[in-house]
mmCIF file of C-alpha atoms in Angstrom:
data_model
loop_
_atom_site.group_PDB
_atom_site.id
_atom_site.type_symbol
_atom_site.label_atom_id
_atom_site.label_comp_id
_atom_site.label_asym_id
_atom_site.label_seq_id
_atom_site.Cartn_x
_atom_site.Cartn_y
_atom_site.Cartn_z
ATOM 1 C CA MET A 1 -44.732 277.256 50.403
ATOM 2 C CA THR A 2 -41.597 277.288 52.834
ATOM 3 C CA ARG A 3 -38.041 276.727 51.965
ATOM 4 C CA GLY A 4 -35.284 276.293 54.593
ATOM 5 C CA LYS A 5 -31.624 276.823 53.782
ATOM 6 C CA GLY A 6 -29.126 277.122 56.577
ATOM 7 C CA ARG A 7 -30.468 279.222 59.454
ATOM 8 C CA TYR A 8 -33.108 281.030 57.424
ATOM 9 C CA ALA A 9 -36.575 280.203 56.240
ATOM 10 C CA VAL A 10 -38.508 281.733 53.496
ATOM 11 C CA THR A 11 -42.222 281.783 53.880
ATOM 12 C CA ALA A 12 -44.860 282.796 51.501
ATOM 13 C CA ALA A 13 -47.289 285.402 52.689
ATOM 14 C CA GLY A 14 -49.400 285.985 49.717
ATOM 15 C CA ALA A 15 -49.098 286.234 45.881
ATOM 16 C CA ASP A 16 -46.360 288.926 46.095
ATOM 17 C CA ALA A 17 -45.139 288.732 49.713
ATOM 18 C CA TRP A 18 -42.554 286.591 51.424
ATOM 19 C CA LEU A 19 -40.989 286.560 54.872
ATOM 20 C CA VAL A 20 -37.286 285.685 55.031
ATOM 21 C CA ALA A 21 -36.290 285.290 58.663
ATOM 22 C CA ARG A 22 -34.129 283.306 61.109
ATOM 23 C CA GLY A 23 -35.727 280.256 62.700
ATOM 24 C CA THR A 24 -37.469 277.131 61.768
ATOM 25 C CA ALA A 25 -39.518 276.562 58.549
ATOM 26 C CA GLY A 26 -43.202 276.252 58.665
ATOM 27 C CA ARG A 27 -44.077 279.597 60.259
ATOM 28 C CA LYS A 28 -47.652 280.847 59.488
ATOM 29 C CA VAL A 29 -47.652 284.387 58.305
ATOM 30 C CA LYS A 30 -50.204 286.708 56.744
ATOM 31 C CA ALA A 31 -49.720 289.958 54.840
ATOM 32 C CA VAL A 32 -51.809 293.002 55.608
ATOM 33 C CA PRO A 33 -52.023 295.793 53.030
ATOM 34 C CA PHE A 34 -51.295 299.320 53.963
ATOM 35 C CA GLY A 35 -54.225 300.992 52.339
ATOM 36 C CA ASP A 36 -53.391 301.893 48.756
ATOM 37 C CA THR A 37 -49.635 302.360 49.145
ATOM 38 C CA GLY A 38 -48.639 299.061 47.820
ATOM 39 C CA ALA A 39 -46.754 298.187 51.098
ATOM 40 C CA ARG A 40 -47.548 295.060 53.239
ATOM 41 C CA LEU A 41 -47.238 294.456 56.912
ATOM 42 C CA LEU A 42 -46.244 290.823 57.506
ATOM 43 C CA LEU A 43 -47.888 289.272 60.642
ATOM 44 C CA GLU A 44 -47.534 285.980 62.326
ATOM 45 C CA LYS A 45 -51.112 284.512 62.694
ATOM 46 C CA ALA A 46 -51.003 283.635 66.495
ATOM 47 C CA VAL A 47 -50.276 286.422 68.650
ATOM 48 C CA SER A 48 -50.625 286.162 72.520
ATOM 49 C CA ALA A 49 -52.098 289.068 74.583
ATOM 50 C CA GLU A 50 -48.770 289.899 75.840
ATOM 51 C CA SER A 51 -47.188 289.882 72.453
ATOM 52 C CA GLU A 52 -49.913 292.009 71.058
ATOM 53 C CA ARG A 53 -49.044 294.906 73.496
ATOM 54 C CA GLU A 54 -45.365 294.773 72.351
ATOM 55 C CA PHE A 55 -46.441 294.528 68.890
ATOM 56 C CA GLN A 56 -48.744 297.391 69.016
ATOM 57 C CA LEU A 57 -46.080 299.736 70.632
ATOM 58 C CA GLY A 58 -43.551 298.668 68.012
ATOM 59 C CA ALA A 59 -45.854 299.308 65.090
ATOM 60 C CA ALA A 60 -46.802 302.797 66.723
ATOM 61 C CA HIS A 61 -43.282 303.711 66.987
ATOM 62 C CA TYR A 62 -42.516 302.828 63.361
ATOM 63 C CA LEU A 63 -45.571 304.614 62.163
ATOM 64 C CA CYS A 64 -44.727 307.687 64.161
ATOM 65 C CA ALA A 65 -41.229 307.794 62.682
ATOM 66 C CA GLN A 66 -42.693 307.400 59.136
ATOM 67 C CA HIS A 67 -45.127 310.226 59.846
ATOM 68 C CA VAL A 68 -42.548 312.588 61.276
ATOM 69 C CA ALA A 69 -40.358 312.025 58.059
ATOM 70 C CA ALA A 70 -43.296 312.909 55.936
ATOM 71 C CA VAL A 71 -43.999 316.106 58.060
ATOM 72 C CA LEU A 72 -40.461 317.154 57.793
ATOM 73 C CA GLU A 73 -40.461 316.747 53.972
ATOM 74 C CA LYS A 74 -43.759 318.425 53.432
ATOM 75 C CA TYR A 75 -42.865 321.458 55.613
ATOM 76 C CA ARG A 76 -39.311 321.635 54.192
ATOM 77 C CA VAL A 77 -37.829 321.480 57.644
ATOM 78 C CA ASN A 78 -34.058 322.160 57.637
ATOM 79 C CA CYS A 79 -33.223 322.058 61.353
ATOM 80 C CA VAL A 80 -34.509 319.608 64.000
ATOM 81 C CA PHE A 81 -34.141 320.601 67.574
ATOM 82 C CA ASP A 82 -33.942 317.313 69.423
ATOM 83 C CA VAL A 83 -34.610 318.088 73.104
ATOM 84 C CA GLY A 84 -33.914 315.251 75.500
ATOM 85 C CA ALA A 85 -31.545 313.401 73.071
ATOM 86 C CA ASN A 86 -30.509 310.587 75.182
ATOM 87 C CA THR A 87 -27.824 308.656 73.243
ATOM 88 C CA GLY A 88 -28.919 309.774 69.947
ATOM 89 C CA GLN A 89 -31.678 307.420 69.011
ATOM 90 C CA TYR A 90 -34.096 310.055 67.612
ATOM 91 C CA GLY A 91 -31.228 311.567 65.333
ATOM 92 C CA LYS A 92 -30.284 308.174 63.966
ATOM 93 C CA GLY A 93 -33.842 307.610 63.280
ATOM 94 C CA LEU A 94 -34.162 310.754 61.271
ATOM 95 C CA ARG A 95 -31.331 309.695 59.114
ATOM 96 C CA ARG A 96 -32.513 306.335 58.522
ATOM 97 C CA PHE A 97 -36.019 307.665 57.329
ATOM 98 C CA GLY A 98 -34.190 310.178 54.884
ATOM 99 C CA TYR A 99 -33.854 313.449 56.743
ATOM 100 C CA THR A 100 -30.694 315.211 55.562
ATOM 101 C CA GLY A 101 -31.012 318.604 57.276
ATOM 102 C CA ARG A 102 -29.324 319.892 60.361
ATOM 103 C CA ILE A 103 -29.956 318.104 63.998
ATOM 104 C CA VAL A 104 -29.350 319.941 67.072
ATOM 105 C CA SER A 105 -29.430 317.669 70.069
ATOM 106 C CA PHE A 106 -29.575 318.499 73.731
ATOM 107 C CA GLU A 107 -28.639 316.014 76.487
ATOM 108 C CA PRO A 108 -27.693 317.137 79.910
ATOM 109 C CA VAL A 109 -26.495 314.002 81.621
ATOM 110 C CA SER A 110 -22.676 313.684 81.367
ATOM 111 C CA ASP A 111 -22.380 309.804 80.879
ATOM 112 C CA THR A 112 -25.419 309.793 78.250
ATOM 113 C CA PHE A 113 -23.954 312.809 76.570
ATOM 114 C CA GLU A 114 -20.703 310.983 75.837
ATOM 115 C CA ARG A 115 -22.689 308.425 74.114
ATOM 116 C CA LEU A 116 -24.658 311.072 72.106
ATOM 117 C CA GLN A 117 -21.236 312.473 70.960
ATOM 118 C CA ARG A 118 -20.180 309.237 69.587
ATOM 119 C CA SER A 119 -23.411 308.741 67.716
ATOM 120 C CA ALA A 120 -22.998 312.158 66.126
ATOM 121 C CA GLU A 121 -19.260 312.268 65.563
ATOM 122 C CA SER A 122 -19.364 311.119 61.915
ATOM 123 C CA ASP A 123 -22.301 313.404 60.951
ATOM 124 C CA PRO A 124 -21.053 316.816 60.074
ATOM 125 C CA ASP A 125 -24.537 318.506 60.345
ATOM 126 C CA TRP A 126 -25.397 317.056 63.649
ATOM 127 C CA GLN A 127 -24.661 319.352 66.627
ATOM 128 C CA VAL A 128 -24.751 318.331 70.176
ATOM 129 C CA TYR A 129 -24.817 320.341 73.462
ATOM 130 C CA ASN A 130 -24.366 319.096 77.096
ATOM 131 C CA PHE A 131 -27.090 320.990 78.918
ATOM 132 C CA ALA A 132 -30.889 320.995 79.349
ATOM 133 C CA LEU A 133 -33.524 323.439 78.064
ATOM 134 C CA GLY A 134 -36.161 325.066 80.306
ATOM 135 C CA ARG A 135 -38.126 328.046 81.303
ATOM 136 C CA GLU A 136 -35.152 329.935 82.729
ATOM 137 C CA GLU A 137 -31.519 329.645 83.097
ATOM 138 C CA ALA A 138 -30.528 327.762 86.209
ATOM 139 C CA VAL A 139 -28.317 324.915 87.734
ATOM 140 C CA GLN A 140 -30.556 321.995 88.956
ATOM 141 C CA SER A 141 -30.248 318.572 90.131
ATOM 142 C CA ILE A 142 -31.619 315.873 87.668
ATOM 143 C CA HIS A 143 -32.538 312.359 88.768
ATOM 144 C CA ILE A 144 -30.304 309.811 86.859
ATOM 145 C CA ASP A 145 -29.647 306.021 86.500
ATOM 146 C CA TRP A 146 -33.376 305.499 85.457
ATOM 147 C CA LYS A 147 -32.172 304.390 82.012
ATOM 148 C CA SER A 148 -33.877 306.474 79.375
ATOM 149 C CA MET A 149 -36.273 308.061 81.915
ATOM 150 C CA ASN A 150 -33.932 310.497 83.695
ATOM 151 C CA SER A 151 -35.903 313.522 84.793
ATOM 152 C CA LEU A 152 -35.655 316.874 86.477
ATOM 153 C CA LEU A 153 -38.895 316.085 88.230
ATOM 154 C CA PRO A 154 -39.436 313.472 91.097
ATOM 155 C CA PRO A 155 -41.590 310.430 90.289
ATOM 156 C CA SER A 156 -45.343 310.516 91.062
ATOM 157 C CA GLU A 157 -46.957 307.951 93.339
ATOM 158 C CA TYR A 158 -48.248 306.324 90.191
ATOM 159 C CA GLY A 159 -44.769 306.391 88.650
ATOM 160 C CA LYS A 160 -43.263 304.725 91.727
ATOM 161 C CA GLU A 161 -45.744 301.888 91.412
ATOM 162 C CA ARG A 162 -45.132 301.583 87.608
ATOM 163 C CA TYR A 163 -41.364 301.541 87.602
ATOM 164 C CA LYS A 164 -39.247 300.090 90.238
ATOM 165 C CA ARG A 165 -36.199 301.866 88.941
ATOM 166 C CA PHE A 166 -37.580 305.142 90.478
ATOM 167 C CA ALA A 167 -36.701 303.826 94.004
ATOM 168 C CA LYS A 168 -33.078 303.861 93.105
ATOM 169 C CA GLY A 169 -30.704 306.221 91.243
ATOM 170 C CA ARG A 170 -28.922 309.333 92.183
ATOM 171 C CA THR A 171 -28.730 313.018 91.204
ATOM 172 C CA GLU A 172 -26.291 315.092 88.996
ATOM 173 C CA GLU A 173 -26.027 318.954 88.813
ATOM 174 C CA ILE A 174 -26.759 320.206 85.310
ATOM 175 C CA GLU A 175 -26.990 323.445 83.513
ATOM 176 C CA ILE A 176 -30.368 324.651 82.077
ATOM 177 C CA ARG A 177 -30.704 327.239 79.370
ATOM 178 C CA ARG A 178 -33.534 328.750 77.442
ATOM 179 C CA LEU A 179 -34.386 327.652 73.860
ATOM 180 C CA ASP A 180 -34.762 331.155 72.477
ATOM 181 C CA ASP A 181 -31.086 332.016 73.776
ATOM 182 C CA VAL A 182 -29.690 329.017 71.706
ATOM 183 C CA MET A 183 -31.587 329.238 68.613
ATOM 184 C CA GLN A 184 -29.395 331.794 66.804
ATOM 185 C CA LYS A 185 -26.163 329.820 67.138
ATOM 186 C CA ALA A 186 -28.148 326.661 66.225
ATOM 187 C CA LEU A 187 -29.547 328.046 63.037
ATOM 188 C CA GLU A 188 -26.239 329.820 61.798
ATOM 189 C CA GLY A 189 -25.624 329.281 58.089
ATOM 190 C CA ILE A 190 -29.179 328.055 57.182
ATOM 191 C CA ASP A 191 -30.951 330.293 54.694
ATOM 192 C CA ASP A 192 -34.709 330.582 55.368
ATOM 193 C CA PRO A 193 -34.652 328.415 58.671
ATOM 194 C CA ARG A 194 -37.778 326.109 58.937
ATOM 195 C CA PRO A 195 -37.241 324.574 62.371
ATOM 196 C CA TYR A 196 -38.928 321.546 64.010
ATOM 197 C CA LEU A 197 -39.046 321.064 67.782
ATOM 198 C CA LYS A 198 -38.865 317.474 69.250
ATOM 199 C CA MET A 199 -39.216 317.225 73.031
ATOM 200 C CA ASP A 200 -38.766 314.084 74.950
ATOM 201 C CA THR A 201 -37.884 315.274 78.551
ATOM 202 C CA GLN A 202 -39.822 313.087 80.937
ATOM 203 C CA GLY A 203 -42.391 315.489 82.155
ATOM 204 C CA PHE A 204 -40.378 318.698 81.389
ATOM 205 C CA ASP A 205 -41.601 319.458 77.964
ATOM 206 C CA MET A 206 -43.867 322.246 78.832
ATOM 207 C CA GLU A 207 -40.918 324.092 80.636
ATOM 208 C CA VAL A 208 -38.839 323.549 77.312
ATOM 209 C CA PHE A 209 -41.623 324.978 75.318
ATOM 210 C CA ALA A 210 -41.926 328.036 77.466
ATOM 211 C CA GLY A 211 -38.331 328.814 77.221
ATOM 212 C CA ALA A 212 -38.821 329.363 73.486
ATOM 213 C CA GLY A 213 -40.798 332.584 74.251
ATOM 214 C CA GLU A 214 -42.001 334.413 71.374
ATOM 215 C CA ARG A 215 -39.530 332.485 69.005
ATOM 216 C CA ILE A 216 -41.895 329.540 69.278
ATOM 217 C CA SER A 217 -43.754 331.096 66.217
ATOM 218 C CA GLU A 218 -40.645 330.299 64.165
ATOM 219 C CA PHE A 219 -41.178 326.565 64.388
ATOM 220 C CA VAL A 220 -43.190 325.008 61.506
ATOM 221 C CA GLY A 221 -43.920 321.758 63.635
ATOM 222 C CA MET A 222 -43.266 320.046 66.945
ATOM 223 C CA GLN A 223 -43.384 316.728 68.784
ATOM 224 C CA SER A 224 -43.976 316.258 72.460
ATOM 225 C CA GLU A 225 -44.429 313.225 74.725
ATOM 226 C CA VAL A 226 -47.729 313.936 76.532
ATOM 227 C CA ALA A 227 -48.902 311.892 79.601
ATOM 228 C CA ALA A 228 -52.283 310.350 79.880
ATOM 229 C CA LEU A 229 -51.137 308.979 83.207
ATOM 230 C CA ARG A 230 -48.436 311.050 84.804
ATOM 231 C CA LEU A 231 -45.264 309.378 85.803
ATOM 232 C CA TYR A 232 -43.667 312.496 87.379
ATOM 233 C CA GLU A 233 -44.850 314.824 90.182
ATOM 234 C CA GLY A 234 -45.629 318.293 88.667
ATOM 235 C CA SER A 235 -45.808 317.301 85.137
ATOM 236 C CA PRO A 236 -48.738 318.513 82.996
ATOM 237 C CA ALA A 237 -51.854 316.405 82.118
ATOM 238 C CA MET A 238 -52.107 315.541 78.426
ATOM 239 C CA GLY A 239 -55.058 317.900 77.776
ATOM 240 C CA GLU A 240 -53.264 320.916 79.526
ATOM 241 C CA ALA A 241 -50.156 320.282 77.386
ATOM 242 C CA ILE A 242 -52.058 319.935 74.050
ATOM 243 C CA ALA A 243 -54.210 322.978 74.821
ATOM 244 C CA ALA A 244 -51.020 325.074 75.477
ATOM 245 C CA TYR A 245 -49.529 323.841 72.216
ATOM 246 C CA GLU A 246 -52.772 324.498 70.207
ATOM 247 C CA GLU A 247 -52.957 328.018 71.812
ATOM 248 C CA ALA A 248 -49.422 328.655 70.374
ATOM 249 C CA GLY A 249 -50.930 327.926 66.842
ATOM 250 C CA PHE A 250 -50.047 324.235 66.409
ATOM 251 C CA GLY A 251 -52.466 321.503 65.224
ATOM 252 C CA VAL A 252 -52.328 317.708 65.922
ATOM 253 C CA THR A 253 -51.480 315.565 62.929
ATOM 254 C CA GLY A 254 -50.810 312.324 64.805
ATOM 255 C CA MET A 255 -50.944 310.531 68.243
ATOM 256 C CA TYR A 256 -48.982 307.420 68.812
ATOM 257 C CA PRO A 257 -48.790 305.416 72.000
ATOM 258 C CA VAL A 258 -45.304 305.222 73.733
ATOM 259 C CA THR A 259 -46.114 302.908 76.714
ATOM 260 C CA ARG A 260 -49.011 301.018 77.987
ATOM 261 C CA GLU A 261 -49.968 299.314 81.295
ATOM 262 C CA PRO A 262 -49.443 295.513 80.796
ATOM 263 C CA ALA A 263 -52.355 294.799 83.272
ATOM 264 C CA THR A 264 -54.970 297.058 81.840
ATOM 265 C CA GLY A 265 -53.821 298.175 78.344
ATOM 266 C CA ARG A 266 -54.181 301.870 79.301
ATOM 267 C CA VAL A 267 -51.771 304.227 77.322
ATOM 268 C CA VAL A 268 -49.487 305.883 79.750
ATOM 269 C CA GLU A 269 -47.824 308.301 77.294
ATOM 270 C CA PHE A 270 -48.361 309.403 73.637
ATOM 271 C CA ASP A 271 -46.057 310.985 71.061
ATOM 272 C CA CYS A 272 -48.021 314.020 69.842
ATOM 273 C CA VAL A 273 -47.075 315.327 66.442
ATOM 274 C CA MET A 274 -48.314 318.795 65.470
ATOM 275 C CA VAL A 275 -47.718 321.400 62.849
ATOM 276 C CA ARG A 276 -48.256 325.123 62.351
ATOM 277 C CA PRO A 277 -50.876 324.781 59.243
ATOM 278 C CA GLU A 278 -50.062 328.161 57.828
ATOM 279 C CA ALA A 279 -46.357 327.230 57.496
ATOM 280 C CA VAL A 280 -47.114 324.579 54.695
ATOM 281 C CA PRO A 281 -45.337 325.840 51.487
ATOM 282 C CA LEU A 282 -47.803 327.507 49.194
ATOM 283 C CA GLU A 283 -46.790 325.807 46.009
ATOM 284 C CA GLN A 284 -47.805 322.254 47.397
#
């Protein structure tokens, strides 16, 4: 049954599920159960091939955020290092999904950092820093005006074919510091720190990881954007990156596609979520 009132329509999608949405009445919707959770995913029955790709990526993003929230709770994370914060989308997502601990965000590009500051200004336990993290301290040029894909690395030939934005843009001088040099200040005031490392640095994640040195052992979990198809020259292949993380003691708990090729459906990048198994609290 469908009832319309004003600009909204209410569409039944099963015995215990309804879709309330803007638009015309008469939409065909089906409810798909999420295992034994009691939750339902509402889908429009007709999905074009183009819409399917967009839907899959949207669903993967949502499921990844849910999974990370569960990992943070299970491992009692009390400080998330948000490396490659952009304008604060990840930090806002953590709060929406219930994380209440400290967030420490790093964003080197000046214009983007100003927007990050505004995102965090009303959150007393969200720190923001205007520099990048890497293998060693340095001042280096970063490619900017690539929307959310600013990178310290130049685009690969594949990247140039995939994104026209790489043909334009400019550079900005930024500061790079090591993760192990900033951890003490970031963790000040936290009893029994249990940090989690999130990296989304457009091909530079392995450099950030290397900059943690021996202190990488203090992280109970981590998240890295790994490339099945490399967009940046000099960035590691997916297998190389995951092998390095596993060698440091982390194990994969989830892989979620971030982008796909429209023409072929191949995944370009995955969000890889990992944990240090021995770090799980014993009483669980």
